[in-house]
Amino acid sequence: MITKNKIAKIKKLHQKKFRDETGCFIVEGTKSVLEVLESELVIKDFLATENWKNRFLTPKKQLQKVEIVSEKELERISTLQTPQEVLIIVEKPRFTISELDNNLPILALDDIRDPGNLGTIIRTADWFGFSQIVCSLRTVEYTNPKAIQASMGSFIRAKIIYADLTEICTQMKGKRKIFGSFLSGTSSNKAKFSSNDMIIIGNESTGISPSLSSLIDESLYIAAAKSSKAESLNAAIATAILLYQFQLSQN
Amino acid sequence: MITKNKIAKIKKLHQKKFRDETGCFIVEGTKSVLEVLESELVIKDFLATENWKNRFLTPKKQLQKVEIVSEKELERISTLQTPQEVLIIVEKPRFTISELDNNLPILALDDIRDPGNLGTIIRTADWFGFSQIVCSLRTVEYTNPKAIQASMGSFIRAKIIYADLTEICTQMKGKRKIFGSFLSGTSSNKAKFSSNDMIIIGNESTGISPSLSSLIDESLYIAAAKSSKAESLNAAIATAILLYQFQLSQN
């Protein structure tokens, strides 16, 4: 039986303010939770139904202290419309710029505001081998429940850092080639990528901010069909196509 | 002043059941509404604030009978968290298979369930020149408010048909090449596309259904980085990459 106090404490983590204060966030669903268990992330609380515990926790994993909850209780604390029998509270890992590997590429996100988009971007980056993601300070946090959900566990494998992107790019200028996604420039399929490039994706409606634009070595665009009347692509879609082209060039 | 009766009638269109019954759906936001006005879609009701009307309706467009509403009233009927001063009710256009152009490509969606994903797919298809979209009967309707929102007006330019995909593919077999998105097969960048191909995308978690799989001429996959531990890509992302490759091959 979970205490009222604990329910209240966990529900607070639905809000950014309390995630910031505590440095903790919620992860739900069997797939993501099992992946967290295999990772180095620190689990602060582990809530599951009796059924889930018996089904998924092997003796080794049972070292984790699990609090048994009913499905009704889970419904009260879950961020999901359909709770999935398990919910954990995880400590947000802290990475610094100095921990970034100079030989690996970086995906930089300039003010991505939609958490679903951000989660999809993290999932896509994982697929295409981008494990280093630098987000501008106004990018939505990846610990937002919708971002965690959309990332399908990929947030666990990425070094995600929030920082002043203009500062970072100024530091990196000349050390890596910096590409940016725009509506004109070099066609994405003609880009010459190297293994440690940085690729910047801009905000869903305003694109890459002017202060960053001036630091970009090469602008890339994704050609539309001649007949197309669409004005733009979703930011996660644009990211996917550029990372796809990057990945093709690495073989 | 909008009547209570009308508010109730419009609010019902938030639900699939009533969209099905009436054959009508809601479109919100300046960009999409102005695009509907330029299209052949039939507008049944047109609600806007005084301010929006004065700002956006030119004398020609004023032929449309606009009902003035307050922001408070819009809040009560909107499907959005932040209503955008204009909301219209549009009649769902009906296309049949016989109206599909044999010379143009077709995007086929097999049980896409997430409305945001569907809307993003429609927007992406517009960008890459796919104006014909055939959806399986279990694909979420594109008139779902979240799909309309994510499509960013692109639903207006597409012929979207809901039908039994197995039947359609049986009919089309031999007349167009049928590609399907899988986790193995030909690498997407090696595919040889023709101008009137059909590309099938499967459900977010179960992929393309077995009855359809047997009708597919060539399976395509999107190569992951060697280091990648992600299990799959989001359906809209997979769609984007295949349509991007198709579009590159058309130049």
Short mmCIF file of C-alpha atoms in Angstrom, two decimals:
data_model
loop_
_atom_site.label_atom_id
_atom_site.label_comp_id
_atom_site.label_asym_id
_atom_site.label_seq_id
_atom_site.Cartn_x
_atom_site.Cartn_y
_atom_site.Cartn_z
CA MET A 1 0.00 0.00 0.00
CA ILE A 2 1.51 3.27 -1.14
CA THR A 3 1.12 6.27 1.17
CA LYS A 4 -0.86 9.36 0.20
CA ASN A 5 2.26 11.34 0.80
CA LYS A 6 4.20 9.31 -1.74
CA ILE A 7 1.44 9.53 -4.32
CA ALA A 8 1.51 13.32 -3.95
CA LYS A 9 5.31 13.37 -4.22
CA ILE A 10 5.32 11.34 -7.43
CA LYS A 11 2.45 13.27 -9.00
CA LYS A 12 4.45 16.45 -8.56
CA LEU A 13 7.01 15.03 -10.98
CA HIS A 14 4.43 15.47 -13.76
CA GLN A 15 5.50 19.11 -13.56
CA LYS A 16 8.77 20.56 -14.81
CA LYS A 17 9.17 22.71 -11.68
CA PHE A 18 9.41 19.66 -9.41
CA ARG A 19 11.56 17.68 -11.80
CA ASP A 20 13.99 20.62 -11.73
CA GLU A 21 13.84 20.86 -7.94
CA THR A 22 14.39 17.16 -7.28
CA GLY A 23 16.51 16.23 -10.30
CA CYS A 24 14.23 13.21 -10.77
CA PHE A 25 11.79 12.10 -13.44
CA ILE A 26 9.24 9.37 -14.18
CA VAL A 27 9.78 6.42 -16.51
CA GLU A 28 6.88 4.08 -17.32
CA GLY A 29 6.26 0.96 -19.36
CA THR A 30 7.96 -2.44 -19.37
CA LYS A 31 10.36 -1.81 -22.23
CA SER A 32 11.81 1.43 -20.89
CA VAL A 33 11.92 0.24 -17.28
CA LEU A 34 13.78 -2.97 -18.19
CA GLU A 35 16.25 -0.90 -20.20
CA VAL A 36 16.80 1.46 -17.26
CA LEU A 37 17.50 -1.60 -15.08
CA GLU A 38 20.27 -2.66 -17.49
CA SER A 39 21.75 0.85 -17.51
CA GLU A 40 23.75 2.87 -15.01
CA LEU A 41 20.86 5.18 -14.22
CA VAL A 42 19.97 5.46 -10.55
CA ILE A 43 16.44 4.35 -9.64
CA LYS A 44 15.05 6.20 -6.61
CA ASP A 45 11.62 4.51 -6.45
CA PHE A 46 10.29 1.39 -8.08
CA LEU A 47 6.53 0.81 -8.19
CA ALA A 48 4.99 -2.19 -9.89
CA THR A 49 1.97 -4.45 -9.66
CA GLU A 50 2.49 -7.86 -8.07
CA ASN A 51 1.86 -9.39 -11.47
CA TRP A 52 4.50 -7.26 -13.20
CA LYS A 53 7.07 -8.01 -10.50
CA ASN A 54 6.55 -11.77 -10.78
CA ARG A 55 6.66 -11.67 -14.54
CA PHE A 56 9.62 -9.39 -15.20
CA LEU A 57 11.94 -9.28 -12.23
CA THR A 58 14.52 -12.04 -12.26
CA PRO A 59 16.22 -12.84 -8.93
CA LYS A 60 19.21 -10.69 -9.90
CA LYS A 61 17.06 -7.72 -10.67
CA GLN A 62 15.07 -8.22 -7.48
CA LEU A 63 17.91 -6.52 -5.63
CA GLN A 64 15.94 -3.46 -6.55
CA LYS A 65 13.47 -2.66 -3.77
CA VAL A 66 10.05 -2.84 -5.40
CA GLU A 67 6.96 -1.32 -3.85
CA ILE A 68 3.84 -3.24 -4.83
CA VAL A 69 0.96 -1.09 -6.03
CA SER A 70 -2.49 -1.85 -7.38
CA GLU A 71 -3.55 -0.87 -10.89
CA LYS A 72 -5.92 1.66 -9.32
CA GLU A 73 -3.05 3.29 -7.47
CA LEU A 74 -0.94 3.37 -10.61
CA GLU A 75 -3.76 5.09 -12.44
CA ARG A 76 -3.62 7.88 -9.89
CA ILE A 77 0.10 8.56 -10.34
CA SER A 78 0.71 7.62 -13.97
CA THR A 79 1.40 10.18 -16.68
CA LEU A 80 -0.20 7.81 -19.21
CA GLN A 81 -3.82 7.42 -20.15
CA THR A 82 -3.37 3.66 -19.92
CA PRO A 83 -0.84 2.91 -17.13
CA GLN A 84 1.42 -0.05 -17.79
CA GLU A 85 1.86 -1.86 -14.47
CA VAL A 86 5.23 -0.30 -13.69
CA LEU A 87 6.51 3.17 -12.89
CA ILE A 88 9.95 4.19 -11.67
CA ILE A 89 11.52 7.41 -10.49
CA VAL A 90 14.95 7.94 -11.98
CA GLU A 91 17.71 10.38 -11.10
CA LYS A 92 18.59 12.65 -13.98
CA PRO A 93 22.18 11.98 -15.06
CA ARG A 94 24.39 15.05 -15.42
CA PHE A 95 26.80 15.27 -18.31
CA THR A 96 29.12 18.15 -19.05
CA ILE A 97 30.48 19.39 -22.36
CA SER A 98 33.93 18.08 -21.43
CA GLU A 99 32.51 14.54 -21.45
CA LEU A 100 31.62 14.74 -25.14
CA ASP A 101 33.76 12.51 -27.37
CA ASN A 102 35.60 14.61 -29.98
CA ASN A 103 35.52 11.76 -32.48
CA LEU A 104 31.78 11.26 -32.44
CA PRO A 105 29.13 13.40 -34.13
CA ILE A 106 26.84 15.75 -32.21
CA LEU A 107 23.19 16.53 -32.82
CA ALA A 108 22.34 20.05 -31.64
CA LEU A 109 18.74 21.15 -31.05
CA ASP A 110 17.93 24.84 -31.12
CA ASP A 111 14.70 25.43 -29.17
CA ILE A 112 12.72 22.30 -29.96
CA ARG A 113 9.52 22.94 -28.02
CA ASP A 114 7.31 19.92 -28.59
CA PRO A 115 8.13 17.07 -26.17
CA GLY A 116 6.81 14.41 -28.56
CA ASN A 117 9.06 15.76 -31.29
CA LEU A 118 12.04 15.78 -28.92
CA GLY A 119 11.42 12.17 -27.88
CA THR A 120 11.12 11.08 -31.52
CA ILE A 121 14.36 12.93 -32.31
CA ILE A 122 16.18 11.12 -29.47
CA ARG A 123 14.86 7.76 -30.71
CA THR A 124 15.90 8.56 -34.28
CA ALA A 125 19.34 9.79 -33.20
CA ASP A 126 19.86 6.45 -31.42
CA TRP A 127 18.98 4.57 -34.62
CA PHE A 128 21.47 6.56 -36.68
CA GLY A 129 24.30 6.44 -34.17
CA PHE A 130 24.13 9.93 -32.66
CA SER A 131 24.68 9.38 -28.95
CA GLN A 132 25.63 12.99 -28.17
CA ILE A 133 22.82 15.53 -28.14
CA VAL A 134 23.25 19.15 -27.12
CA CYS A 135 20.03 21.11 -26.52
CA SER A 136 19.63 24.87 -26.31
CA LEU A 137 18.42 26.11 -22.94
CA ARG A 138 14.95 26.76 -24.38
CA THR A 139 14.54 23.24 -25.73
CA VAL A 140 11.86 21.34 -23.82
CA GLU A 141 13.39 18.97 -21.23
CA TYR A 142 13.81 15.39 -22.36
CA THR A 143 12.52 14.27 -18.96
CA ASN A 144 9.05 15.55 -19.85
CA PRO A 145 6.82 12.43 -19.73
CA LYS A 146 5.78 12.83 -23.40
CA ALA A 147 9.42 13.04 -24.50
CA ILE A 148 10.36 9.99 -22.42
CA GLN A 149 7.42 8.09 -23.91
CA ALA A 150 8.26 9.01 -27.52
CA SER A 151 11.96 8.24 -27.10
CA MET A 152 11.13 4.55 -26.50
CA GLY A 153 14.08 4.03 -24.16
CA SER A 154 16.61 5.77 -26.38
CA PHE A 155 17.11 8.55 -23.81
CA ILE A 156 18.96 5.97 -21.73
CA ARG A 157 21.71 5.56 -24.32
CA ALA A 158 22.28 9.24 -25.13
CA LYS A 159 24.45 11.87 -23.49
CA ILE A 160 21.98 14.74 -23.45
CA ILE A 161 23.28 18.14 -22.40
CA TYR A 162 21.45 21.47 -22.06
CA ALA A 163 23.66 24.47 -22.70
CA ASP A 164 24.02 27.80 -24.47
CA LEU A 165 24.32 26.59 -28.05
CA THR A 166 25.98 29.75 -29.33
CA GLU A 167 28.71 29.33 -26.73
CA ILE A 168 29.17 25.64 -27.56
CA CYS A 169 29.34 26.32 -31.29
CA THR A 170 31.85 29.13 -30.77
CA GLN A 171 34.04 26.67 -28.82
CA MET A 172 33.67 23.96 -31.45
CA LYS A 173 34.13 26.19 -34.48
CA GLY A 174 37.04 24.89 -36.55
CA LYS A 175 37.23 21.65 -34.52
CA ARG A 176 34.18 20.03 -36.13
CA LYS A 177 32.24 20.99 -39.21
CA ILE A 178 28.93 22.58 -38.21
CA PHE A 179 25.93 21.87 -40.43
CA GLY A 180 22.52 23.48 -40.03
CA SER A 181 19.09 22.58 -41.40
CA PHE A 182 17.58 25.40 -43.50
CA LEU A 183 15.23 25.87 -46.44
CA SER A 184 18.13 26.52 -48.81
CA GLY A 185 21.84 25.71 -49.19
CA THR A 186 23.36 22.37 -50.11
CA SER A 187 20.89 19.61 -50.91
CA SER A 188 21.03 17.05 -48.08
CA ASN A 189 22.09 14.24 -50.43
CA LYS A 190 25.11 16.25 -51.65
CA ALA A 191 26.53 17.01 -48.19
CA LYS A 192 30.03 15.72 -47.49
CA PHE A 193 29.94 14.52 -43.90
CA SER A 194 32.86 13.59 -41.65
CA SER A 195 32.61 11.29 -38.67
CA ASN A 196 32.57 14.04 -36.01
CA ASP A 197 30.27 16.65 -37.56
CA MET A 198 27.74 18.69 -35.64
CA ILE A 199 24.26 18.94 -37.15
CA ILE A 200 21.96 21.70 -35.86
CA ILE A 201 18.17 21.50 -36.13
CA GLY A 202 16.10 24.61 -35.54
CA ASN A 203 12.82 25.38 -33.79
CA GLU A 204 9.58 24.00 -35.30
CA SER A 205 8.34 27.38 -36.50
CA THR A 206 11.20 29.87 -36.39
CA GLY A 207 14.12 27.69 -37.51
CA ILE A 208 17.70 28.17 -36.33
CA SER A 209 18.23 31.41 -34.40
CA PRO A 210 20.28 34.19 -36.07
CA SER A 211 23.09 34.17 -33.48
CA LEU A 212 23.70 30.51 -34.25
CA SER A 213 23.29 30.82 -38.02
CA SER A 214 26.44 32.88 -38.33
CA LEU A 215 28.47 30.04 -36.79
CA ILE A 216 27.28 27.43 -39.25
CA ASP A 217 29.77 26.18 -41.85
CA GLU A 218 27.25 24.73 -44.27
CA SER A 219 23.47 25.06 -44.66
CA LEU A 220 21.60 21.95 -45.71
CA TYR A 221 18.11 21.69 -47.14
CA ILE A 222 15.80 18.82 -47.95
CA ALA A 223 14.48 19.11 -51.49
CA ALA A 224 10.69 19.03 -51.87
CA ALA A 225 8.90 17.61 -54.91
CA LYS A 226 8.35 20.24 -57.61
CA SER A 227 4.59 19.88 -57.17
CA SER A 228 4.76 20.34 -53.39
CA LYS A 229 2.89 23.15 -51.67
CA ALA A 230 3.92 22.17 -48.13
CA GLU A 231 5.81 24.98 -46.43
CA SER A 232 8.07 22.97 -44.18
CA LEU A 233 8.80 19.62 -42.61
CA ASN A 234 8.28 18.67 -38.98
CA ALA A 235 11.55 19.13 -37.02
CA ALA A 236 11.81 15.42 -36.17
CA ILE A 237 11.35 14.52 -39.84
CA ALA A 238 14.04 16.98 -40.95
CA THR A 239 16.39 15.58 -38.28
CA ALA A 240 15.74 12.02 -39.42
CA ILE A 241 16.57 12.76 -43.04
CA LEU A 242 19.83 14.56 -42.24
CA LEU A 243 20.97 11.86 -39.80
CA TYR A 244 20.00 9.20 -42.35
CA GLN A 245 22.21 10.90 -44.96
CA PHE A 246 24.99 11.18 -42.40
CA GLN A 247 24.71 7.50 -41.56
CA LEU A 248 24.77 6.48 -45.27
CA SER A 249 27.99 8.47 -45.74
CA GLN A 250 29.72 6.57 -42.91
CA ASN A 251 29.70 3.21 -44.67
CA MET B 1 -23.45 35.35 -29.98
CA ILE B 2 -23.31 31.64 -30.65
CA THR B 3 -26.21 29.52 -29.37
CA LYS B 4 -25.77 26.82 -26.73
CA ASN B 5 -27.20 24.40 -29.21
CA LYS B 6 -24.51 25.20 -31.75
CA ILE B 7 -21.74 24.95 -29.16
CA ALA B 8 -23.00 21.50 -28.26
CA LYS B 9 -23.20 20.49 -31.92
CA ILE B 10 -19.63 21.56 -32.64
CA LYS B 11 -18.24 20.02 -29.47
CA LYS B 12 -19.66 16.69 -30.56
CA LEU B 13 -17.29 16.79 -33.53
CA HIS B 14 -14.40 16.26 -31.11
CA GLN B 15 -15.60 12.65 -31.18
CA LYS B 16 -15.13 10.21 -34.05
CA LYS B 17 -18.69 8.92 -33.70
CA PHE B 18 -20.20 12.29 -34.58
CA ARG B 19 -17.68 13.03 -37.32
CA ASP B 20 -18.75 9.73 -38.88
CA GLU B 21 -22.43 10.52 -38.46
CA THR B 22 -22.26 14.03 -39.90
CA GLY B 23 -19.39 13.63 -42.37
CA CYS B 24 -17.95 16.87 -40.98
CA PHE B 25 -14.81 17.78 -39.05
CA ILE B 26 -13.14 20.75 -37.34
CA VAL B 27 -10.26 22.78 -38.74
CA GLU B 28 -8.59 25.45 -36.60
CA GLY B 29 -5.82 28.00 -36.93
CA THR B 30 -5.21 30.77 -39.44
CA LYS B 31 -2.88 28.90 -41.76
CA SER B 32 -5.10 25.86 -42.26
CA VAL B 33 -8.33 27.88 -42.46
CA LEU B 34 -6.94 30.22 -45.13
CA GLU B 35 -5.78 27.21 -47.11
CA VAL B 36 -9.23 25.60 -46.86
CA LEU B 37 -10.70 28.88 -48.19
CA GLU B 38 -8.47 28.60 -51.27
CA SER B 39 -9.45 24.96 -51.80
CA GLU B 40 -12.58 23.26 -53.06
CA LEU B 41 -13.52 21.96 -49.64
CA VAL B 42 -17.03 22.85 -48.47
CA ILE B 43 -17.22 24.95 -45.31
CA LYS B 44 -20.40 24.32 -43.30
CA ASP B 45 -19.74 26.73 -40.42
CA PHE B 46 -17.25 29.55 -40.02
CA LEU B 47 -16.57 30.95 -36.55
CA ALA B 48 -14.04 33.70 -35.92
CA THR B 49 -13.34 36.57 -33.58
CA GLU B 50 -14.14 40.08 -34.86
CA ASN B 51 -10.42 40.77 -34.85
CA TRP B 52 -9.58 37.70 -36.97
CA LYS B 53 -12.31 38.51 -39.47
CA ASN B 54 -11.09 42.08 -39.95
CA ARG B 55 -7.51 40.98 -40.24
CA PHE B 56 -7.77 37.99 -42.55
CA LEU B 57 -10.95 38.09 -44.59
CA THR B 58 -10.58 40.09 -47.79
CA PRO B 59 -13.81 41.33 -49.45
CA LYS B 60 -13.73 38.35 -51.83
CA LYS B 61 -13.44 35.87 -49.02
CA GLN B 62 -16.16 37.62 -47.05
CA LEU B 63 -18.67 35.85 -49.26
CA GLN B 64 -18.25 33.19 -46.63
CA LYS B 65 -20.83 33.74 -43.88
CA VAL B 66 -18.82 34.29 -40.72
CA GLU B 67 -20.29 33.95 -37.27
CA ILE B 68 -18.51 36.25 -34.80
CA VAL B 69 -17.51 34.59 -31.54
CA SER B 70 -15.61 35.77 -28.47
CA GLU B 71 -12.33 34.19 -27.41
CA LYS B 72 -14.15 32.78 -24.38
CA GLU B 73 -16.68 31.06 -26.62
CA LEU B 74 -13.91 29.68 -28.83
CA GLU B 75 -12.23 28.25 -25.77
CA ARG B 76 -15.37 26.26 -25.05
CA ILE B 77 -15.53 24.63 -28.49
CA SER B 78 -11.90 24.44 -29.54
CA THR B 79 -9.97 21.16 -29.71
CA LEU B 80 -6.77 23.11 -28.93
CA GLN B 81 -5.33 24.08 -25.57
CA THR B 82 -4.73 27.56 -26.97
CA PRO B 83 -7.55 28.40 -29.42
CA GLN B 84 -6.47 30.46 -32.42
CA GLU B 85 -9.30 32.92 -33.12
CA VAL B 86 -10.85 30.89 -35.91
CA LEU B 87 -12.60 27.53 -36.21
CA ILE B 88 -14.44 26.10 -39.19
CA ILE B 89 -16.52 23.01 -39.82
CA VAL B 90 -15.62 21.32 -43.08
CA GLU B 91 -17.39 18.63 -45.07
CA LYS B 92 -15.25 15.53 -45.51
CA PRO B 93 -14.48 15.07 -49.21
CA ARG B 94 -15.12 11.57 -50.60
CA PHE B 95 -12.68 10.05 -53.05
CA THR B 96 -12.92 6.62 -54.57
CA ILE B 97 -10.20 4.28 -55.76
CA SER B 98 -11.21 4.95 -59.37
CA GLU B 99 -10.18 8.59 -58.92
CA LEU B 100 -6.55 7.65 -58.23
CA ASP B 101 -4.14 8.68 -60.97
CA ASN B 102 -2.35 5.61 -62.37
CA ASN B 103 0.73 7.64 -63.17
CA LEU B 104 1.29 8.99 -59.68
CA PRO B 105 2.73 7.17 -56.67
CA ILE B 106 0.61 5.99 -53.76
CA LEU B 107 1.45 5.94 -50.08
CA ALA B 108 -0.42 3.14 -48.29
CA LEU B 109 -0.80 3.11 -44.51
CA ASP B 110 -1.51 -0.17 -42.77
CA ASP B 111 -3.13 0.53 -39.39
CA ILE B 112 -1.40 3.73 -38.31
CA ARG B 113 -3.02 4.36 -34.93
CA ASP B 114 -1.51 7.56 -33.64
CA PRO B 115 -3.28 10.68 -35.01
CA GLY B 116 -0.18 12.87 -34.55
CA ASN B 117 1.86 10.36 -36.55
CA LEU B 118 -0.79 10.26 -39.27
CA GLY B 119 -0.87 14.06 -39.55
CA THR B 120 2.93 14.21 -39.74
CA ILE B 121 2.87 11.52 -42.44
CA ILE B 122 0.33 13.53 -44.50
CA ARG B 123 2.48 16.67 -44.17
CA THR B 124 5.61 14.75 -45.17
CA ALA B 125 3.86 13.09 -48.12
CA ASP B 126 2.86 16.55 -49.36
CA TRP B 127 6.50 17.70 -49.19
CA PHE B 128 7.73 14.72 -51.18
CA GLY B 129 4.98 14.81 -53.81
CA PHE B 130 2.73 11.97 -52.65
CA SER B 131 -0.80 13.31 -53.11
CA GLN B 132 -2.52 9.89 -53.04
CA ILE B 133 -2.80 8.17 -49.68
CA VAL B 134 -4.68 4.95 -49.13
CA CYS B 135 -5.33 4.02 -45.48
CA SER B 136 -6.37 0.65 -44.12
CA LEU B 137 -9.76 0.64 -42.42
CA ARG B 138 -8.11 0.45 -39.00
CA THR B 139 -5.93 3.50 -39.59
CA VAL B 140 -7.01 6.42 -37.38
CA GLU B 141 -9.12 8.95 -39.31
CA TYR B 142 -7.23 11.91 -40.68
CA THR B 143 -10.11 14.15 -39.53
CA ASN B 144 -9.12 13.53 -35.90
CA PRO B 145 -8.21 17.00 -34.54
CA LYS B 146 -4.67 15.91 -33.65
CA ALA B 147 -4.10 14.59 -37.18
CA ILE B 148 -5.50 17.77 -38.75
CA GLN B 149 -3.25 19.84 -36.49
CA ALA B 150 -0.09 17.86 -37.27
CA SER B 151 -0.77 17.83 -41.02
CA MET B 152 -0.38 21.64 -41.13
CA GLY B 153 -2.86 22.05 -43.97
CA SER B 154 -1.44 19.24 -46.11
CA PHE B 155 -4.64 17.17 -45.71
CA ILE B 156 -6.26 19.71 -48.06
CA ARG B 157 -4.00 18.77 -50.96
CA ALA B 158 -4.16 14.98 -50.62
CA LYS B 159 -6.62 12.44 -51.92
CA ILE B 160 -7.03 10.33 -48.80
CA ILE B 161 -9.00 7.11 -49.12
CA TYR B 162 -9.88 4.51 -46.49
CA ALA B 163 -10.23 1.01 -47.91
CA ASP B 164 -9.36 -2.65 -47.50
CA LEU B 165 -5.63 -2.52 -48.30
CA THR B 166 -5.37 -6.19 -49.17
CA GLU B 167 -8.11 -5.78 -51.76
CA ILE B 168 -6.48 -2.63 -53.19
CA CYS B 169 -3.07 -4.26 -53.41
CA THR B 170 -4.55 -7.35 -55.07
CA GLN B 171 -6.09 -5.07 -57.71
CA MET B 172 -2.88 -3.11 -58.21
CA LYS B 173 -0.55 -6.10 -58.25
CA GLY B 174 1.41 -6.07 -61.52
CA LYS B 175 0.21 -2.56 -62.41
CA ARG B 176 2.50 -0.76 -59.98
CA LYS B 177 5.47 -1.99 -58.03
CA ILE B 178 4.53 -2.46 -54.37
CA PHE B 179 7.21 -1.67 -51.78
CA GLY B 180 6.84 -2.26 -48.06
CA SER B 181 8.80 -0.97 -45.07
CA PHE B 182 10.32 -3.80 -43.01
CA LEU B 183 13.33 -4.44 -40.79
CA SER B 184 15.13 -6.33 -43.57
CA GLY B 185 15.22 -6.55 -47.36
CA THR B 186 16.74 -4.00 -49.75
CA SER B 187 18.44 -1.03 -48.11
CA SER B 188 16.29 2.05 -48.74
CA ASN B 189 19.10 3.83 -50.63
CA LYS B 190 19.44 0.92 -53.08
CA ALA B 191 15.76 0.76 -54.07
CA LYS B 192 14.95 1.33 -57.75
CA PHE B 193 11.79 3.42 -57.75
CA SER B 194 9.47 4.18 -60.67
CA SER B 195 7.15 7.17 -60.84
CA ASN B 196 3.98 5.27 -59.92
CA ASP B 197 5.13 2.98 -57.13
CA MET B 198 3.11 2.14 -54.08
CA ILE B 199 4.92 2.32 -50.74
CA ILE B 200 3.32 0.60 -47.74
CA ILE B 201 4.08 1.61 -44.14
CA GLY B 202 3.03 -0.66 -41.32
CA ASN B 203 1.55 -0.17 -37.87
CA GLU B 204 3.72 1.50 -35.17
CA SER B 205 4.23 -1.69 -33.18
CA THR B 206 3.19 -4.67 -35.28
CA GLY B 207 4.44 -3.60 -38.72
CA ILE B 208 2.76 -4.58 -42.00
CA SER B 209 0.07 -7.24 -41.56
CA PRO B 210 0.78 -10.77 -42.90
CA SER B 211 -2.05 -10.72 -45.48
CA LEU B 212 -0.50 -7.64 -47.07
CA SER B 213 3.10 -8.81 -46.79
CA SER B 214 2.54 -11.56 -49.33
CA LEU B 215 1.47 -8.97 -51.93
CA ILE B 216 4.61 -6.86 -51.59
CA ASP B 217 7.09 -6.94 -54.48
CA GLU B 218 10.08 -5.63 -52.55
CA SER B 219 10.82 -5.15 -48.85
CA LEU B 220 12.80 -2.07 -47.89
CA TYR B 221 14.65 -1.38 -44.69
CA ILE B 222 16.39 1.65 -43.23
CA ALA B 223 19.89 0.77 -42.09
CA ALA B 224 20.74 1.63 -38.49
CA ALA B 225 24.22 2.60 -37.29
CA LYS B 226 26.27 -0.41 -36.24
CA SER B 227 26.40 0.90 -32.69
CA SER B 228 22.64 1.42 -32.51
CA LYS B 229 20.54 -0.31 -29.89
CA ALA B 230 17.22 1.26 -30.91
CA GLU B 231 14.71 -1.40 -31.92
CA SER B 232 12.73 0.53 -34.50
CA LEU B 233 11.92 3.90 -35.96
CA ASN B 234 8.69 5.85 -35.50
CA ALA B 235 6.30 5.16 -38.42
CA ALA B 236 6.31 8.80 -39.58
CA ILE B 237 10.12 8.80 -39.57
CA ALA B 238 10.29 5.58 -41.61
CA THR B 239 7.76 7.02 -44.06
CA ALA B 240 9.77 10.22 -44.43
CA ILE B 241 12.99 8.41 -45.25
CA LEU B 242 11.40 6.16 -47.88
CA LEU B 243 9.53 9.06 -49.54
CA TYR B 244 12.74 11.12 -49.44
CA GLN B 245 14.59 8.35 -51.28
CA PHE B 246 11.73 8.08 -53.75
CA GLN B 247 11.81 11.82 -54.36
CA LEU B 248 15.61 11.82 -54.90
CA SER B 249 15.21 9.08 -57.52
CA GLN B 250 12.70 11.19 -59.51
CA ASN B 251 15.21 13.88 -60.44
#
